[in-house]
PDB file of C-alpha atoms in Angstrom:
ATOM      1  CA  UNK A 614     -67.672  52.416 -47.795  1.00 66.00           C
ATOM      2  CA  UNK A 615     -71.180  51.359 -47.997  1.00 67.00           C
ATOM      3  CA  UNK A 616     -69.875  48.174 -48.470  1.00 67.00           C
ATOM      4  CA  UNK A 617     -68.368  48.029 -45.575  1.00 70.00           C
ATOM      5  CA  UNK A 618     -71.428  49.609 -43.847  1.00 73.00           C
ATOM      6  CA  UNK A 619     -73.777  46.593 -44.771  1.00 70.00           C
ATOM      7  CA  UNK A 620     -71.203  44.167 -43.394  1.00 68.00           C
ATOM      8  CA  UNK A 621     -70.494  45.464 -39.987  1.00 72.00           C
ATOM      9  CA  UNK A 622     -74.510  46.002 -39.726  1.00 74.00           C
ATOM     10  CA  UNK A 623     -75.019  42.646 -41.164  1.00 72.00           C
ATOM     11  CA  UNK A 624     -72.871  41.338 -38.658  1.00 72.00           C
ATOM     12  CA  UNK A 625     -74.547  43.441 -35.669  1.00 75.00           C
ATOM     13  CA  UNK A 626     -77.827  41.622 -36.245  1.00 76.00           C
ATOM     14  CA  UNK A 627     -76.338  38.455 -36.746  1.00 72.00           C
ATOM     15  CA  UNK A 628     -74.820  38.774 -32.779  1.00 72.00           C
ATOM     16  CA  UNK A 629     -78.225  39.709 -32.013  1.00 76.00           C
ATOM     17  CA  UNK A 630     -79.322  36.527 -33.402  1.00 74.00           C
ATOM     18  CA  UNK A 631     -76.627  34.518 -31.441  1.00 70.00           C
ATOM     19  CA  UNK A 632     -77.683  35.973 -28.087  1.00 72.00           C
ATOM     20  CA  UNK A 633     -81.622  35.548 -29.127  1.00 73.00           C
ATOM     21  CA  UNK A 634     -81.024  31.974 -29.912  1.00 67.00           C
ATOM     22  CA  UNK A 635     -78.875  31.432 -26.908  1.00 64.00           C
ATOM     23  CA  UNK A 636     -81.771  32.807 -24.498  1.00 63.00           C
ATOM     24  CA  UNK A 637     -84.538  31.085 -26.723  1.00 65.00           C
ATOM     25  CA  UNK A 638     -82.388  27.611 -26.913  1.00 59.00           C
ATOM     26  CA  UNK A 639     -80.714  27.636 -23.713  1.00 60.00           C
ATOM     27  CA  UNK A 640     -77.357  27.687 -24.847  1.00 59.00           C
ATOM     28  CA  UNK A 641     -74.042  29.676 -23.254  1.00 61.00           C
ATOM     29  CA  UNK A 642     -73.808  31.860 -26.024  1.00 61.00           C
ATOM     30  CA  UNK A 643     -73.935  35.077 -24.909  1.00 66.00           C
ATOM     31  CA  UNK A 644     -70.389  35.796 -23.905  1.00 71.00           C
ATOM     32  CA  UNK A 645     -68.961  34.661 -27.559  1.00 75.00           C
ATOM     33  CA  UNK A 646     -71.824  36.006 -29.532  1.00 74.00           C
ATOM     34  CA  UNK A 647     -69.246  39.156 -30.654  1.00 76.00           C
ATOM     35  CA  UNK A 648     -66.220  37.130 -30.479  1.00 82.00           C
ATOM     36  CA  UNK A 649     -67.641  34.604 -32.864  1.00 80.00           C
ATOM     37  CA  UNK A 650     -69.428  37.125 -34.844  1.00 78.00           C
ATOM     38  CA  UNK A 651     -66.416  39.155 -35.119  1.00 82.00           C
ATOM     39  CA  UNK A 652     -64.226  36.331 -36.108  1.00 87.00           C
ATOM     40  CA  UNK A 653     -66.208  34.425 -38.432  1.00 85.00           C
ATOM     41  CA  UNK A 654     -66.534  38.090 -40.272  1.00 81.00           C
ATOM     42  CA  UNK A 655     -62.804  38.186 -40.638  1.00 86.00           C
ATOM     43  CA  UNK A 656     -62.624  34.785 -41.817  1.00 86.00           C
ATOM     44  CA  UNK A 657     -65.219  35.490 -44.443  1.00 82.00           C
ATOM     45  CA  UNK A 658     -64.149  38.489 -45.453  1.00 81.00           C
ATOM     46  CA  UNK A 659     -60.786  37.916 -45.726  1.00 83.00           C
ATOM     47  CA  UNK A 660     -60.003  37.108 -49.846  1.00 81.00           C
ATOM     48  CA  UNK A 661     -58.201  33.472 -50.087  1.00 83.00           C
ATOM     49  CA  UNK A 662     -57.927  30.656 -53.080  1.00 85.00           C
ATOM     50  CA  UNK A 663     -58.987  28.236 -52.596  1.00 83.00           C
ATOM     51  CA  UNK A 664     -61.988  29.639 -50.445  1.00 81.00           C
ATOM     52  CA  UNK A 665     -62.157  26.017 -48.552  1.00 86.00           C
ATOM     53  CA  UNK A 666     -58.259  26.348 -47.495  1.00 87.00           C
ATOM     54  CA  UNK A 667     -58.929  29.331 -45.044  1.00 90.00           C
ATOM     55  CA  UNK A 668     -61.745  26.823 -43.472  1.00 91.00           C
ATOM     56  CA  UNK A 669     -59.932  24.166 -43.109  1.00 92.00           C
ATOM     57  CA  UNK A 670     -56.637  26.175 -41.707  1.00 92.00           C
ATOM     58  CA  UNK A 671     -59.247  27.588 -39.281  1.00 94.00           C
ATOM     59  CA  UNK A 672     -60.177  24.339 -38.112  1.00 94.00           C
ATOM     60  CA  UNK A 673     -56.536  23.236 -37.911  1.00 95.00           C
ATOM     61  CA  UNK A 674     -55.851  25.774 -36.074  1.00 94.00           C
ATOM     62  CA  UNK A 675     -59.257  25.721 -33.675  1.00 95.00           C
ATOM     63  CA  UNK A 676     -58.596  21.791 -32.965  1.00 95.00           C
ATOM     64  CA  UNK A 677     -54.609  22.685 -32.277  1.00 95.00           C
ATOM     65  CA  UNK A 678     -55.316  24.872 -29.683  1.00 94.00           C
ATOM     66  CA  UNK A 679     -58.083  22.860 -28.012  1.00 94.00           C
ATOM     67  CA  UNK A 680     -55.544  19.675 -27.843  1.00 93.00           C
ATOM     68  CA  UNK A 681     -53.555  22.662 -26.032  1.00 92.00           C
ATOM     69  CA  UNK A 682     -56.009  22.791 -23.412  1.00 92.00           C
ATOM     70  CA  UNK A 683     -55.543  18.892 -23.586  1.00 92.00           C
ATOM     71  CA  UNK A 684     -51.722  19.095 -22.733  1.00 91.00           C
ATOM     72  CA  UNK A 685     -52.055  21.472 -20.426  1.00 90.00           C
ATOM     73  CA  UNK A 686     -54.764  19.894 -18.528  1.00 89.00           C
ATOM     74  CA  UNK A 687     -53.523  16.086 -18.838  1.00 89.00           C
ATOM     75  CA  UNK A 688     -49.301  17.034 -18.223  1.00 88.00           C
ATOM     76  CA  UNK A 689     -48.328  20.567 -17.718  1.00 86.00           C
ATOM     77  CA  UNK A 690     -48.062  22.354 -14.490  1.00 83.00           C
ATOM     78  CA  UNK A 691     -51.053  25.197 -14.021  1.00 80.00           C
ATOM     79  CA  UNK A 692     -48.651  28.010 -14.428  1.00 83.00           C
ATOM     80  CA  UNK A 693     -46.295  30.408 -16.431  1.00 86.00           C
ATOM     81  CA  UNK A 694     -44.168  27.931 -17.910  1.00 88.00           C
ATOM     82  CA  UNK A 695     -46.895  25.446 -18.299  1.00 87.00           C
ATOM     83  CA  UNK A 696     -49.419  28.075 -20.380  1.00 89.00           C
ATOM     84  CA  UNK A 697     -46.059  29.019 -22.691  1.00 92.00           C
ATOM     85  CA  UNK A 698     -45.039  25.650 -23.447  1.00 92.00           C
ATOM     86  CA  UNK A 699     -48.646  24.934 -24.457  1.00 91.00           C
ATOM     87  CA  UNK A 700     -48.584  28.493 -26.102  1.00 92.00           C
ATOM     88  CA  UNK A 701     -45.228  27.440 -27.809  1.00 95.00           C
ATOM     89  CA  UNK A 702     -46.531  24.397 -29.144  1.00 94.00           C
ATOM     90  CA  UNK A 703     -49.749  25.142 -30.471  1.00 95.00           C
ATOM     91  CA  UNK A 704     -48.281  28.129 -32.680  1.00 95.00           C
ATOM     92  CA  UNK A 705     -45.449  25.722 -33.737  1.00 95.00           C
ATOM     93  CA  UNK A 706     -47.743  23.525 -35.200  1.00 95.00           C
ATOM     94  CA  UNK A 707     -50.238  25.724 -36.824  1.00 94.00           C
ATOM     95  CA  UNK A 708     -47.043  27.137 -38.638  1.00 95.00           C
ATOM     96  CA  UNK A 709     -46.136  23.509 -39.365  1.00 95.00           C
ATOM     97  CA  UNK A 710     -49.600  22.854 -41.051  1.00 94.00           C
ATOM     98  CA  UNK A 711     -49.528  26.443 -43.074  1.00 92.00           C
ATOM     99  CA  UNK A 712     -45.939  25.109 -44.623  1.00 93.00           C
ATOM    100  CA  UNK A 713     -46.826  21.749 -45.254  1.00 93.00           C
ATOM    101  CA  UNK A 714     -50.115  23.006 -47.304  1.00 89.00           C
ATOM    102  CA  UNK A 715     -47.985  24.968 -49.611  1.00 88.00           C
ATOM    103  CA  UNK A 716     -49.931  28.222 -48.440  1.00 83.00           C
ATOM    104  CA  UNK A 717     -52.809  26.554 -49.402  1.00 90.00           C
ATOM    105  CA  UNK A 718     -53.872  26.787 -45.122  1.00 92.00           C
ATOM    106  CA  UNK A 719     -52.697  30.176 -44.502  1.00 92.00           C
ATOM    107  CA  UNK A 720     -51.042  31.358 -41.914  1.00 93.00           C
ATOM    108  CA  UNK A 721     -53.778  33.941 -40.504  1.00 93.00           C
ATOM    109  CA  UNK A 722     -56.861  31.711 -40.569  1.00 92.00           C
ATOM    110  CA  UNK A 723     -55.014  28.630 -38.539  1.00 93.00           C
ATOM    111  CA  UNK A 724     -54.023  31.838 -35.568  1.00 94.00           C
ATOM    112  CA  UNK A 725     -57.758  33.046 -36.262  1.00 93.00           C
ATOM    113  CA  UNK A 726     -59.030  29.474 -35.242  1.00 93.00           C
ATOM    114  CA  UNK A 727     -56.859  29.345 -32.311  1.00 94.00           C
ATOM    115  CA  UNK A 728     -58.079  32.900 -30.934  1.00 92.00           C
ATOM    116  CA  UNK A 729     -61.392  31.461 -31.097  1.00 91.00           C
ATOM    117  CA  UNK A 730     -61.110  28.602 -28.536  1.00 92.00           C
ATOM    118  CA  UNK A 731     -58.889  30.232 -26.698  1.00 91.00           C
ATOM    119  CA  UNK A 732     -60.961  33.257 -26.316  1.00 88.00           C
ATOM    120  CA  UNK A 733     -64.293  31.391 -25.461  1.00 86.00           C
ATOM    121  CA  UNK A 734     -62.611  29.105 -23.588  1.00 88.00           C
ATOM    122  CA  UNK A 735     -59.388  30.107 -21.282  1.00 88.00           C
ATOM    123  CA  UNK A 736     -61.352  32.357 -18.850  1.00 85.00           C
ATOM    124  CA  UNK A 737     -63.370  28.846 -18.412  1.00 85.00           C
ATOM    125  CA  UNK A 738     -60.247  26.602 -18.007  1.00 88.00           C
ATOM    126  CA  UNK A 739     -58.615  28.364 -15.553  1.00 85.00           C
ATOM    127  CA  UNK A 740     -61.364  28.083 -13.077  1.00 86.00           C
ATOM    128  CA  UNK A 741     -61.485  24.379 -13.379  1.00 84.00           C
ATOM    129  CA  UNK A 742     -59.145  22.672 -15.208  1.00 86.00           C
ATOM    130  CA  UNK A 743     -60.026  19.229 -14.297  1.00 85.00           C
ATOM    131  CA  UNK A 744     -63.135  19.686 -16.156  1.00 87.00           C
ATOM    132  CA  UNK A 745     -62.003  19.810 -19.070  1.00 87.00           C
ATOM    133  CA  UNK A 746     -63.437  16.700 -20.677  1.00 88.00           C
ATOM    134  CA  UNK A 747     -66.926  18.151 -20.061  1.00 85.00           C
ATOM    135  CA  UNK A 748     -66.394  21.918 -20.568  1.00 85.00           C
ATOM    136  CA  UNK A 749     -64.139  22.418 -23.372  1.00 87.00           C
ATOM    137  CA  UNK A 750     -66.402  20.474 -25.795  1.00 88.00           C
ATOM    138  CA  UNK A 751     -69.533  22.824 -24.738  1.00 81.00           C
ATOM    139  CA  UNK A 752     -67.630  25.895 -25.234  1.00 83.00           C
ATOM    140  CA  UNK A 753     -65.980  24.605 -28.749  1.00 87.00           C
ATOM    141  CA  UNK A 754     -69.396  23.971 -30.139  1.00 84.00           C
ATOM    142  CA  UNK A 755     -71.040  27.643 -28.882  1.00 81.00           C
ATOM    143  CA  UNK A 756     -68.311  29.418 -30.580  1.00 85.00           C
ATOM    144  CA  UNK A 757     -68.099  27.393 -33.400  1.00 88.00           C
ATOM    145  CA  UNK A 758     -71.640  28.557 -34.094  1.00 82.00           C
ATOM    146  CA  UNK A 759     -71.034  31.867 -33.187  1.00 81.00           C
ATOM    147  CA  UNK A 760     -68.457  32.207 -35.862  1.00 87.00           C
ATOM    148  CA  UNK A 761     -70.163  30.259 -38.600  1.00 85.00           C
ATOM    149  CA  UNK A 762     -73.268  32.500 -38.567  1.00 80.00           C
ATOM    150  CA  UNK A 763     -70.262  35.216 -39.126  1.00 81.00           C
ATOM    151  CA  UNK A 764     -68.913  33.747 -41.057  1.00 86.00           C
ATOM    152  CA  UNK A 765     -72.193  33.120 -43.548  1.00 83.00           C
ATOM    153  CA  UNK A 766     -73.065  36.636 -42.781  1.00 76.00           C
ATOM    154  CA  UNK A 767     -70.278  38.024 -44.412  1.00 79.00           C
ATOM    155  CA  UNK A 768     -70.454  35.069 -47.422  1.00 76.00           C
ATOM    156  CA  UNK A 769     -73.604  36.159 -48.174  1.00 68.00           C
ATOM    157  CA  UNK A 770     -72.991  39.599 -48.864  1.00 60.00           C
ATOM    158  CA  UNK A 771     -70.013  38.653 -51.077  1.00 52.00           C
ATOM    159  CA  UNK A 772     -72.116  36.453 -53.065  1.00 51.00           C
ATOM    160  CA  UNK A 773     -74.638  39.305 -54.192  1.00 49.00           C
ATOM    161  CA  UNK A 774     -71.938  41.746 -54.632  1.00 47.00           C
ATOM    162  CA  UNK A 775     -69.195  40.014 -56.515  1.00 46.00           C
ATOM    163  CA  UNK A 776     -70.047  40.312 -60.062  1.00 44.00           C
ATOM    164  CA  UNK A 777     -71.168  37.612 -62.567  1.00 42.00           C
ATOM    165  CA  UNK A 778     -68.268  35.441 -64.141  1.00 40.00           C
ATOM    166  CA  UNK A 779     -68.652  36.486 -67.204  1.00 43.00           C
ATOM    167  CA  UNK A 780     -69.024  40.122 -66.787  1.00 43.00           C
ATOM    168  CA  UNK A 781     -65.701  39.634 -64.754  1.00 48.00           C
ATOM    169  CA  UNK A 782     -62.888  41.148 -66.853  1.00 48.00           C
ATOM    170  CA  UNK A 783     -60.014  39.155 -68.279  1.00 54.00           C
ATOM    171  CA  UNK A 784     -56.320  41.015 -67.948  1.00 54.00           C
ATOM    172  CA  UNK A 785     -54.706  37.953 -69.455  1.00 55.00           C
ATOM    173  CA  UNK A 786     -56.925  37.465 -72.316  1.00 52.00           C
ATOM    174  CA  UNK A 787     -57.405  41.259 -73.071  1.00 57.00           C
ATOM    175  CA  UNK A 788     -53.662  41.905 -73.150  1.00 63.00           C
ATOM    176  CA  UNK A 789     -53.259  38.864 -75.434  1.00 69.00           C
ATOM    177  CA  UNK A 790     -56.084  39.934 -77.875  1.00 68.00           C
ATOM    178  CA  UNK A 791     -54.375  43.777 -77.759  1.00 68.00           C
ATOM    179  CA  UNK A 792     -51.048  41.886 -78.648  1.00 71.00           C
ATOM    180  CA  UNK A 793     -52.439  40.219 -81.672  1.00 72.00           C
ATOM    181  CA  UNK A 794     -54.083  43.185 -83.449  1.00 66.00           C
ATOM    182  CA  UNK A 795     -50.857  45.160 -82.921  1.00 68.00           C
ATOM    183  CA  UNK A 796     -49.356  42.545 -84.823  1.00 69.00           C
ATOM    184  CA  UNK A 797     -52.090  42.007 -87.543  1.00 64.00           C
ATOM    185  CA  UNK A 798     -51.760  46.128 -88.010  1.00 64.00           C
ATOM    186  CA  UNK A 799     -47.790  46.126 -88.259  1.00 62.00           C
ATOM    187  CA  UNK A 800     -47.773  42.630 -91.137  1.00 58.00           C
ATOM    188  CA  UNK A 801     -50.911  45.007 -92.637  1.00 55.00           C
ATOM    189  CA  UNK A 802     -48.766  47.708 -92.778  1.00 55.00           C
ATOM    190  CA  UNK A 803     -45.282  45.998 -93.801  1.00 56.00           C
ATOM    191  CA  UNK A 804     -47.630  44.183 -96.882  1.00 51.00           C
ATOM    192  CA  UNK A 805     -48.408  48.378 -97.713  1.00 51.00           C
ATOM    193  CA  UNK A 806     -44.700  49.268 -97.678  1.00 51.00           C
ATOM    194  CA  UNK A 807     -43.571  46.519 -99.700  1.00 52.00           C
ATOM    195  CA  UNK A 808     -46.512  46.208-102.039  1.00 46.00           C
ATOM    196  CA  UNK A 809     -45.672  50.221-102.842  1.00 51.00           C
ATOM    197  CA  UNK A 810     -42.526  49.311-103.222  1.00 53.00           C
ATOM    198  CA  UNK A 811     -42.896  47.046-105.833  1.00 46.00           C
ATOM    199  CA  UNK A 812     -44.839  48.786-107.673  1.00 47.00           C
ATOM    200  CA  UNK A 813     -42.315  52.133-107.528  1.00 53.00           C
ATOM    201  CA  UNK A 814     -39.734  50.043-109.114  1.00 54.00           C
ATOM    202  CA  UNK A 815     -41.827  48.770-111.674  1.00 48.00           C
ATOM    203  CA  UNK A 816     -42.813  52.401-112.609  1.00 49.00           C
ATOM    204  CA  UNK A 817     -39.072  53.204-112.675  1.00 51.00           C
TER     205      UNK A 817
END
């Protein structure tokens, strides 16, 4: 619980930050500081191995839905069918990329990477769509911030809190050192039994 606590305030200040820097910098990146924020905390939060596959399924899955954008705008009609053939497509592929890692690009973070350029960027796209060669690029960049300060917001945390290698415990190696002292104790105590017995029969 406290845990938990730390992160979501952690996170708080770190869309503060987003918005201060986009005032201070002059950057548009006040309407994805908490989509970013929020995003990049699930992505870093979220426990995968390897920790660089949820990363790079992320950015699979950010760049597949921005060439999306790129169908849509260069050969699909402005409408219903057009955005669900794009939507089609883009989902298709990020499930493609998931199966052809072996897992190691799951699933979530590829969907996670499209919600993040769709969400900064759709709103923007559908009030000019021919302008996509110079918008899309500014609004892929101010969300890709956003999210990586989330992202190292919630990596940071992690990193004090998860415990020291070697204080980690071991299931694998306990169970094995638990197996072989059962063992020593039963060939102790079979050596008793017949070492008793032998010398019962020599007392006979």
């Amino acid at each position: 619980m406290v845990r938990s606590l730390v992160t979501g305030l952690c996170l708080a200040v770190f869309a503060a930050v987003i918005i201060g820097l986009s005032n201070l910098l002059g950057l548009d990146l006040e309407h994805v500081a908490l989509l970013g924020a929020a995003l990049g905390g699930v992505l870093g939060l979220v426990p995968h191995r390897p920790a660089w596959g949820k990363v790079a399924g992320f950015l699979a899955g950010f760049l597949l839905a921005w060439l999306g954008f790129a169908l849509r705008a260069a050969v699909l009609p402005d409408s219903s069918a057009g955005r669900a053939v794009a939507a089609f497509v883009v989902v298709a592929l990020i499930a493609v990329v998931a199966a052809v890692s072996g897992g190691r690009l799951p699933l979530w973070s590829g969907l996670l990477g499209a919600a993040s350029i769709v969400g900064a960027y759709e709103s923007v796209y559908t009030n000019a769509p021919s302008q996509f060669l110079t918008e899309s690029p500014a609004a892929a960049t101010t969300v890709l911030l956003a999210v990586g300060l989330g992202y190292l917001a919630t990596n940071l945390l992690a990193a004090q809190s998860e415990p020291h290698a070697s204080a980690r415990p071991r299931p694998a190696v306990d169970a094995r050192r638990t197996e072989r002292a059962q063992r020593d104790q039963r060939d102790d105590s079979s050596s008793t039994t017949d070492l008793d017995d032998l010398v019962t029969g020599a007392a006979q």
